[in-house]
Coordinates of C-alpha atoms in Angstrom, one line a residue:
M1119 CA 119.8 90.1 108.5
A1120 CA 117.2 88.1 106.5
E1121 CA 115.9 84.9 108.1
E1122 CA 116.0 81.6 106.2
T1123 CA 112.7 80.6 104.7
V1124 CA 111.5 77.0 104.3
I1125 CA 109.1 75.8 101.8
D1126 CA 106.6 73.0 102.3
V1127 CA 108.3 71.0 99.4
Q1128 CA 106.2 67.9 100.0
R1129 CA 103.0 70.0 99.4
H1130 CA 104.1 72.6 96.9
A1131 CA 106.6 70.8 94.8
G1132 CA 107.1 67.6 92.9
Q1133 CA 105.2 66.0 90.0
E1134 CA 101.7 65.8 91.5
V1135 CA 99.2 68.5 92.2
P1136 CA 98.3 68.4 96.0
S1137 CA 95.2 66.3 96.5
A1138 CA 94.9 66.6 100.2
P1139 CA 92.4 69.4 101.5
I1140 CA 94.2 72.8 102.2
P1141 CA 94.9 72.8 105.9
A1142 CA 92.8 75.4 107.8
P1143 CA 94.8 78.2 109.3
K1144 CA 95.1 77.8 113.2
T1145 CA 96.2 80.2 115.9
G1146 CA 99.3 79.4 117.8
D1147 CA 101.6 81.0 120.4
T1148 CA 101.6 84.7 121.4
F1149 CA 103.1 87.0 118.8
E1150 CA 104.9 90.2 119.5
V1151 CA 103.4 93.4 118.2
V1152 CA 105.9 96.2 117.9
E1153 CA 105.2 100.0 118.3
N1154 CA 105.3 100.6 114.6
V1155 CA 102.4 98.1 114.0
V1156 CA 100.5 99.6 116.9
K1157 CA 100.8 103.1 115.4
A1158 CA 99.6 101.8 112.1
L1159 CA 96.2 100.5 113.4
P1160 CA 93.5 102.4 111.5
I1161 CA 91.4 103.7 114.6
P1162 CA 93.1 106.0 117.0
G1163 CA 92.9 104.7 120.6
T1164 CA 92.9 101.1 119.7
T1165 CA 94.4 98.8 122.3
V1166 CA 96.0 95.5 121.4
T1167 CA 94.5 92.8 123.7
T1168 CA 96.6 90.0 122.3
A1169 CA 98.3 88.7 119.1
L1170 CA 98.7 85.1 118.1
N1171 CA 100.6 83.4 115.4
Y1172 CA 98.1 82.5 112.7
G1173 CA 98.3 80.3 109.7
M1174 CA 101.4 80.1 107.7
S1175 CA 103.5 82.0 105.1
L1176 CA 106.0 80.4 102.9
W1177 CA 108.3 83.5 103.3
G1178 CA 107.7 84.9 106.8
R1179 CA 105.4 85.0 109.7
T1180 CA 101.7 85.9 110.1
A1181 CA 99.6 86.8 113.1
K1182 CA 96.0 87.7 114.1
I1183 CA 95.9 90.7 116.2
I1184 CA 92.9 91.0 118.6
C1185 CA 92.2 94.6 119.6
S1186 CA 89.7 96.6 121.7
L1187 CA 88.5 99.7 120.2
P1188 CA 87.8 103.0 122.0
D1189 CA 83.9 102.1 122.1
D1190 CA 84.8 98.8 123.8
N1191 CA 84.0 96.8 120.6
K1192 CA 86.4 94.2 119.5
R1193 CA 88.2 94.1 116.0
N1194 CA 90.7 91.7 114.7
Y1195 CA 93.6 92.6 112.2
F1196 CA 95.9 90.4 110.0
L1197 CA 99.7 91.0 110.2
K1198 CA 102.4 89.7 107.9
V1199 CA 106.1 90.1 108.7
L1200 CA 109.0 89.3 106.4
S1201 CA 112.7 89.4 107.3
L1202 CA 114.0 89.4 103.7
G1203 CA 115.6 92.9 103.6
D1204 CA 114.8 94.9 100.5
L1205 CA 113.2 91.9 98.8
G1206 CA 110.6 91.7 101.8
R1207 CA 110.2 95.5 101.4
T1208 CA 109.3 95.1 97.7
M1209 CA 107.0 92.2 98.3
L1210 CA 105.0 93.9 100.9
E1211 CA 104.8 97.2 99.3
G1212 CA 103.6 95.5 96.2
E1213 CA 101.0 93.4 98.0
F1214 CA 99.8 96.5 99.8
E1215 CA 99.2 98.4 96.5
S1216 CA 97.7 95.3 94.9
L1217 CA 95.2 94.7 97.7
K1218 CA 94.3 98.5 97.7
A1219 CA 93.6 98.4 93.9
I1220 CA 91.5 95.3 94.2
H1221 CA 89.6 96.6 97.2
S1222 CA 88.9 99.9 95.6
V1223 CA 87.1 98.1 92.7
S1224 CA 85.4 95.2 94.7
P1225 CA 85.6 95.6 98.4
T1226 CA 84.4 92.2 99.2
F1227 CA 86.9 90.5 97.0
A1228 CA 90.1 91.4 99.0
P1229 CA 90.9 92.4 102.5
E1230 CA 91.2 96.2 103.1
P1231 CA 94.9 97.0 103.5
Y1232 CA 95.7 99.5 106.1
A1233 CA 99.5 100.0 106.3
W1234 CA 103.0 98.6 105.5
G1235 CA 106.4 99.8 106.6
H1236 CA 109.5 98.9 108.6
Y1237 CA 108.8 96.6 111.5
G1238 CA 110.8 98.9 113.8
K1239 CA 113.7 96.9 115.0
P1240 CA 116.9 98.6 113.9
E1241 CA 119.0 95.3 113.9
M1242 CA 116.6 93.6 111.6
E1243 CA 115.7 94.4 108.0
T1244 CA 112.1 93.4 108.5
Y1245 CA 108.9 94.8 107.2
F1246 CA 105.2 94.4 107.9
L1247 CA 101.8 94.5 106.3
L1248 CA 98.7 95.2 108.2
T1249 CA 95.2 94.4 106.7
E1250 CA 91.7 93.6 107.6
F1251 CA 91.1 90.2 109.1
R1252 CA 89.0 87.7 107.2
D1253 CA 88.0 84.4 108.8
I1254 CA 89.1 81.9 106.2
G1255 CA 86.6 79.2 105.3
E1256 CA 86.5 76.8 102.4
Q1257 CA 89.6 76.8 100.2
P1258 CA 89.4 77.1 97.2
P1259 CA 86.0 78.8 97.3
D1260 CA 82.9 77.8 95.1
P1261 CA 84.2 78.1 91.5
I1262 CA 81.2 79.5 90.0
R1263 CA 80.8 82.4 92.5
F1264 CA 84.5 83.0 92.5
T1265 CA 84.9 83.3 88.8
A1266 CA 81.9 85.7 88.8
R1267 CA 83.6 88.0 91.2
L1268 CA 86.9 87.7 89.3
A1269 CA 85.2 88.6 86.0
E1270 CA 83.6 91.5 87.8
L1271 CA 87.1 92.8 88.8
H1272 CA 88.4 92.6 85.4
R1273 CA 85.4 94.2 83.9
N1274 CA 85.0 97.1 86.3
S1275 CA 88.8 97.9 86.9
V1276 CA 90.5 100.8 85.0
S1277 CA 94.2 101.3 84.4
P1278 CA 95.2 104.7 85.9
T1279 CA 97.4 105.4 82.9
G1280 CA 95.4 103.5 80.3
K1281 CA 98.5 101.3 79.8
F1282 CA 99.5 97.9 80.8
G1283 CA 101.7 97.4 84.0
F1284 CA 101.5 98.6 87.5
P1285 CA 102.7 101.7 89.4
I1286 CA 105.1 99.9 91.4
T1287 CA 106.8 96.5 91.3
T1288 CA 104.8 93.5 92.5
C1289 CA 105.9 90.0 93.1
V1290 CA 104.9 86.4 92.5
A1291 CA 106.1 84.8 95.7
T1292 CA 109.7 86.1 95.9
L1293 CA 110.1 86.9 92.2
P1294 CA 109.7 90.7 91.4
Q1295 CA 107.6 91.0 88.1
V1296 CA 108.3 93.4 85.2
V1297 CA 105.6 95.9 85.4
E1298 CA 106.8 99.1 83.8
W1299 CA 103.9 100.8 82.0
E1300 CA 103.7 99.9 78.3
D1301 CA 101.2 100.9 75.5
S1302 CA 101.7 97.5 74.0
W1303 CA 100.5 94.3 75.7
A1304 CA 102.8 92.2 73.5
V1305 CA 105.8 94.3 74.4
L1306 CA 105.1 94.0 78.2
Y1307 CA 104.4 90.2 78.1
R1308 CA 107.5 89.6 76.0
K1309 CA 109.7 91.4 78.5
Q1310 CA 108.0 89.5 81.4
M1311 CA 108.8 86.2 79.7
Q1312 CA 112.4 87.1 78.8
D1313 CA 113.0 88.1 82.5
L1314 CA 111.5 84.7 83.8
I1315 CA 113.5 82.8 81.2
R1316 CA 116.8 84.5 82.3
Q1317 CA 116.0 83.8 86.0
D1318 CA 115.2 80.2 85.2
A1319 CA 118.5 79.6 83.5
E1320 CA 120.4 81.3 86.3
K1321 CA 118.6 79.1 88.8
N1322 CA 118.2 75.8 87.1
G1323 CA 121.1 75.8 84.5
Y1324 CA 121.3 76.1 80.8
W1325 CA 119.1 73.8 78.8
P1326 CA 119.8 74.0 75.0
E1327 CA 116.7 72.3 73.9
S1328 CA 114.5 74.8 76.1
K1329 CA 116.5 77.8 74.8
I1330 CA 115.4 76.9 71.3
V1331 CA 111.6 77.2 72.1
C1332 CA 112.2 80.1 74.5
D1333 CA 113.7 82.1 71.7
L1334 CA 110.9 81.2 69.4
I1335 CA 108.2 82.0 71.9
T1336 CA 109.6 85.6 72.5
S1337 CA 110.6 86.3 68.9
I1338 CA 107.7 84.8 67.0
V1339 CA 104.8 83.3 69.1
I1340 CA 104.2 86.3 71.3
P1341 CA 104.2 88.8 68.4
R1342 CA 101.9 86.4 66.4
L1343 CA 99.3 86.0 69.2
L1344 CA 99.4 89.5 70.9
E1345 CA 100.3 92.1 68.4
P1346 CA 97.1 91.6 66.4
L1347 CA 95.0 92.7 69.5
Q1348 CA 96.3 96.2 69.0
S1349 CA 96.7 96.4 65.3
E1350 CA 94.5 97.6 62.3
G1351 CA 92.2 99.7 64.5
R1352 CA 91.8 97.1 67.2
S1353 CA 92.2 97.8 70.9
I1354 CA 92.1 96.1 74.2
K1355 CA 91.3 97.2 77.7
P1356 CA 93.9 96.8 80.4
C1357 CA 92.2 95.1 83.3
L1358 CA 93.3 94.6 86.8
M1359 CA 94.8 91.0 87.4
V1360 CA 95.0 89.7 91.0
G1361 CA 98.4 88.0 90.3
D1362 CA 99.8 85.0 92.0
L1363 CA 96.2 83.4 91.9
W1364 CA 96.2 79.8 93.0
D1365 CA 94.0 77.7 95.4
E1366 CA 95.8 78.7 98.6
N1367 CA 95.6 82.4 98.0
T1368 CA 91.7 82.2 97.7
A1369 CA 89.1 81.5 100.3
T1370 CA 85.4 81.8 101.4
D1371 CA 84.8 84.4 104.1
M1372 CA 83.3 82.6 107.0
N1373 CA 81.3 85.6 108.1
T1374 CA 79.7 86.6 104.7
G1375 CA 80.1 83.5 102.5
E1376 CA 81.7 85.6 99.8
P1377 CA 84.7 84.4 97.9
F1378 CA 87.9 86.6 98.3
V1379 CA 91.6 86.7 97.4
F1380 CA 94.8 87.5 99.3
D1381 CA 98.5 87.6 98.9
A1382 CA 98.1 89.4 95.6
G1383 CA 100.8 90.6 93.1
S1384 CA 98.7 92.6 90.6
M1385 CA 99.1 94.4 87.3
Y1386 CA 96.9 95.6 84.5
V1387 CA 96.9 93.0 81.8
S1388 CA 94.9 91.7 78.7
E1389 CA 92.5 88.7 78.9
P1390 CA 92.4 86.0 76.2
E1391 CA 89.7 86.7 73.6
E1392 CA 90.1 85.4 70.0
E1393 CA 92.3 82.2 69.7
W1394 CA 91.4 81.7 73.3
D1395 CA 93.1 78.4 73.8
A1396 CA 96.4 79.4 72.3
R1397 CA 96.5 82.7 74.3
N1398 CA 95.5 81.0 77.4
L1399 CA 98.4 78.4 76.9
L1400 CA 100.8 81.3 76.3
Y1401 CA 99.7 83.1 79.5
S1402 CA 100.2 80.0 81.5
L1403 CA 103.8 79.9 80.6
R1404 CA 104.5 82.9 82.9
Y1405 CA 102.5 81.5 85.7
N1406 CA 104.1 78.0 85.6
L1407 CA 107.6 79.1 85.0
S1408 CA 107.6 81.2 88.2
P1409 CA 107.4 78.1 90.6
A1410 CA 110.1 76.3 88.6
I1411 CA 112.3 79.1 89.9
F1412 CA 111.5 79.4 93.6
I1413 CA 110.2 76.0 94.6
P1414 CA 113.0 73.3 94.9
G1415 CA 112.1 70.0 93.1
C1416 CA 109.2 71.6 91.1
N1417 CA 108.6 69.8 87.8
L1418 CA 106.9 72.8 86.0
R1419 CA 110.1 73.5 84.0
Q1420 CA 109.4 70.4 82.0
V1421 CA 105.7 71.3 81.7
V1422 CA 106.6 74.8 80.3
F1423 CA 109.0 73.4 77.8
E1424 CA 106.3 71.0 76.6
D1425 CA 103.8 73.8 76.4
M1426 CA 106.2 76.1 74.6
T1427 CA 107.1 73.2 72.1
E1428 CA 103.2 72.7 71.4
L1429 CA 102.9 76.5 70.7
C1430 CA 105.9 76.5 68.4
K1431 CA 104.8 73.5 66.4
K1432 CA 101.3 75.3 66.0
F1433 CA 102.8 78.8 65.0
C1434 CA 106.4 78.5 63.8
P1435 CA 106.8 74.7 62.7
K1436 CA 109.5 75.6 60.1
E1437 CA 111.5 77.7 62.4
L1438 CA 111.3 75.0 65.2
H1439 CA 112.3 72.2 62.8
D1440 CA 115.2 74.2 61.4
A1441 CA 116.5 75.3 64.9
Q1442 CA 116.2 71.6 66.2
K1443 CA 118.0 70.3 63.2
A1444 CA 120.7 72.8 63.5
H1445 CA 121.0 71.9 67.2
Q1446 CA 121.3 68.2 66.3
E1447 CA 123.9 68.9 63.7
Q1448 CA 126.0 70.9 66.3
I1449 CA 125.8 68.0 68.7
S1450 CA 127.0 65.6 65.9
R1451 CA 130.0 68.0 65.0
T1452 CA 130.9 68.2 68.6
E1453 CA 130.9 64.6 69.1
N1454 CA 132.9 63.9 65.9
N1455 CA 135.3 66.6 66.9
R1456 CA 135.7 64.9 70.2
E1457 CA 136.3 61.5 68.7
N1458 CA 138.6 62.8 66.1
G1459 CA 140.5 64.8 68.8
A1460 CA 140.9 61.7 70.9
E1461 CA 142.2 59.7 68.0
E1462 CA 144.7 62.6 67.2
E1463 CA 145.9 62.8 70.7
E1464 CA 146.6 59.0 70.8
E1465 CA 148.5 59.3 67.5
E1466 CA 150.5 62.2 68.8
E1467 CA 151.3 60.2 72.1
E1468 CA 152.3 57.1 70.0
E1469 CA 154.4 59.2 67.6
E1470 CA 156.2 60.9 70.7
K1471 CA 157.1 57.5 72.1
N1472 CA 158.4 56.3 68.7
G1473 CA 160.4 59.5 68.4
E1474 CA 162.0 58.8 71.8
M1475 CA 162.8 55.3 70.8
R1476 CA 164.4 56.5 67.5
G1477 CA 166.4 59.1 69.4
Y1478 CA 167.7 56.5 71.9
L1479 CA 168.7 54.1 69.1
S1480 CA 170.6 56.7 67.3
M1481 CA 172.7 57.6 70.2
S1482 CA 176.4 56.7 70.6
D1483 CA 177.5 54.3 73.1
D1484 CA 178.9 57.0 75.4
D1485 CA 175.8 59.0 75.2
R1486 CA 173.7 56.1 76.1
E1487 CA 176.1 55.3 79.0
R1488 CA 175.7 58.9 80.3
L1489 CA 172.0 58.6 80.0
R1490 CA 171.8 55.4 81.9
E1491 CA 173.8 57.1 84.7
D1492 CA 171.1 59.9 85.0
M1493 CA 168.1 57.7 84.7
P1494 CA 166.4 55.9 87.6
T1495 CA 167.0 52.2 88.0
A1496 CA 163.5 51.3 86.8
A1497 CA 164.1 53.3 83.6
V1498 CA 167.5 51.5 83.0
T1499 CA 166.0 48.1 83.3
A1500 CA 163.5 49.2 80.6
E1501 CA 166.3 49.8 78.1
P1502 CA 165.4 48.2 74.8
S1503 CA 167.7 45.4 73.6
Q1504 CA 169.6 45.9 70.4
S1505 CA 169.4 43.5 67.6

């Protein structure tokens, strides 16, 4: 059974970006290491000396495993455990393959992943990820050195199919991403945005004003900005993206001084080139809409709406104006119908009362007498006088 996860809402939600320094990860109480994890250790004959709770995960548990190697040297490993059923399986398999892809291109830029799999307790749908341990220093790392390493990853990576996407499903936090291979970057990005828009509506409710700009983004803005990248003889290179890249998923390695990333959810994508500002804003929509879905109280839904509106004003102002006008007219019609309906209902009720009165007055004296005998006392006292 999946365990309930609790998000640090005070730090990760609300209307302000966290200003306090990122808390340094600390070791805690002992952590149970099951047989499946021991078998997954990369060097045969390794003995687990101890394991300690280490740092925090928004969705599960993390640990530092301290081991003795056959040659009596010491080595540490990082363990992540999620009790989220099939979702946890998808998250950890995706993270394993993402780290493997990043590490193969830039070994210092991501911990080496060793294994993932079922944790081994039959009564729990729990899965684990085992990686190289990195001592976390400054978070986030130096921006100049970090962006240089990130650019190297983008430049040196090669899509195994030559297409955009990823071999298996990866996640941003708990949200599986649409990563099926596509020849067209515009097609893949449109599918990703449509999927996130659907999840946002299911989680946060229908928002008609937002639906207007969402429809225009997927039907007009995305084709306008992205299709030209692969038309009229132009081509773009799919490059490996870290995915779920934010301050708390980056750090400086205390032992080497090099920046690195972790908790990745990768895919092969395109970078902004021409019309950089507009494309960068377009790409930010997918990143910002995700937390609006999985973090309670997050205000990024409003931010995304405003950014979408800005893009629509720039690339499809007439369509935006016409859609907003039609929406306002629909609101006015609905309000008028509601008001007219209320007036008609009052008129019908009044007519019904008048009809009852006319019927009573047209009765014979005998019929009125029988009616009075059948009516409650209160109703009899309300009999109208005859003039």
